[in-house]
XYZ file of C-alpha atoms in Angstrom:
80
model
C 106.664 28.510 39.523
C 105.911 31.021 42.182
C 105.438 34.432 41.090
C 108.697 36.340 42.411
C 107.707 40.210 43.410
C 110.120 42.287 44.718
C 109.041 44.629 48.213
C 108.347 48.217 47.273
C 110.278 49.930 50.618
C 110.174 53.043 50.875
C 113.196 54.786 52.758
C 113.310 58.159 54.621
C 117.035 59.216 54.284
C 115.886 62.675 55.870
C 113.236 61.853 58.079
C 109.447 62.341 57.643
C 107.870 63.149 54.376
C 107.340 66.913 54.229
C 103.328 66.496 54.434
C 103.766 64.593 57.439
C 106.435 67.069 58.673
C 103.798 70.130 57.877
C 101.129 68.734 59.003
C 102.433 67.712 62.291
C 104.053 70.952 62.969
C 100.458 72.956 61.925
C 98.880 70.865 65.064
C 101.658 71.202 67.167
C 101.270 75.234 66.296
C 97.537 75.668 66.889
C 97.329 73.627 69.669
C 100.086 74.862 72.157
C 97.392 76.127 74.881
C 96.358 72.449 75.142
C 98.026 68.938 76.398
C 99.609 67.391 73.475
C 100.620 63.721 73.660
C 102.758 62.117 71.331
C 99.886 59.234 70.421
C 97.717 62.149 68.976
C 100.155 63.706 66.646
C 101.588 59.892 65.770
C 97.726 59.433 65.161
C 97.339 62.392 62.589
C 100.097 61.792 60.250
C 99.086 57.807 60.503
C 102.068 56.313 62.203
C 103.452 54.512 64.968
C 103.968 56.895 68.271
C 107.638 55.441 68.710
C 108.253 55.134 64.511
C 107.318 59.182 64.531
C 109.299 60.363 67.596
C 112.386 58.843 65.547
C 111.778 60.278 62.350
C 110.329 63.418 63.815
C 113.773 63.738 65.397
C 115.600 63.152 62.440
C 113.646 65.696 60.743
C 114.191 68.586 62.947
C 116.685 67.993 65.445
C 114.387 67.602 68.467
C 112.570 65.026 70.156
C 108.633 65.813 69.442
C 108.219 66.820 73.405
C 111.472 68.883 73.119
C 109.957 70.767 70.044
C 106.866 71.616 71.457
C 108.513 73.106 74.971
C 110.783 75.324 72.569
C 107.659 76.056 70.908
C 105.419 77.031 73.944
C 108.921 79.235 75.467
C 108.576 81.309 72.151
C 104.948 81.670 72.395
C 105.217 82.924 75.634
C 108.065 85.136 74.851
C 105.891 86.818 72.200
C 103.281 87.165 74.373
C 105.207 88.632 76.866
C-alpha cells in the first residue's frame, strides 16, 4: 500500500567528481600566498570538511594539507 522507491546513491569508486576535483585544485592554485583551511575548500565544492579530505585523498594520493605543502614547495622552487 505504501509506495516502495528505491534510494538513488550515488558512489565515488575513484574519489571526487572531476568538477569538484578541478575546482578544488583551481583554489588551492590561486590561493597558495594565503592560509587555506580545509572548511573553505570543503565549503566550495559543497561538502563535508571530513567527507572531502577522504575523497580528496582518494583522488590524488594526498591528504588536502599534504597537497597544498607540495604545492607551495613547487611554487617556491619556481620562484626561486
Amino acid at each position: 500500500r505504501y509506495a516502495k522507491r528505491k534510494a538513488a546513491i550515488q558512489n565515488y569508486f575513484g574519489g571526487l567528481p572531476a568538477y569538484k576535483l578541478k575546482t578544488a585544485i583551481a583554489y588551492i592554485h590561486e590561493h597558495l600566498d594565503q592560509p587555506l583551511s580545509l572548511a573553505e575548500i570543503a565549503a566550495l565544492v559543497n561538502m563535508s570538511p571530513h567527507y572531502f579530505a577522504s575523497l580528496f585523498k582518494q583522488s590524488t594520493g594526498a591528504a588536502p594539507y599534504q597537497y597544498i605543502t607540495k604545492c607551495r614547495i613547487e611554487r617556491a622552487k619556481q620562484l626561486l
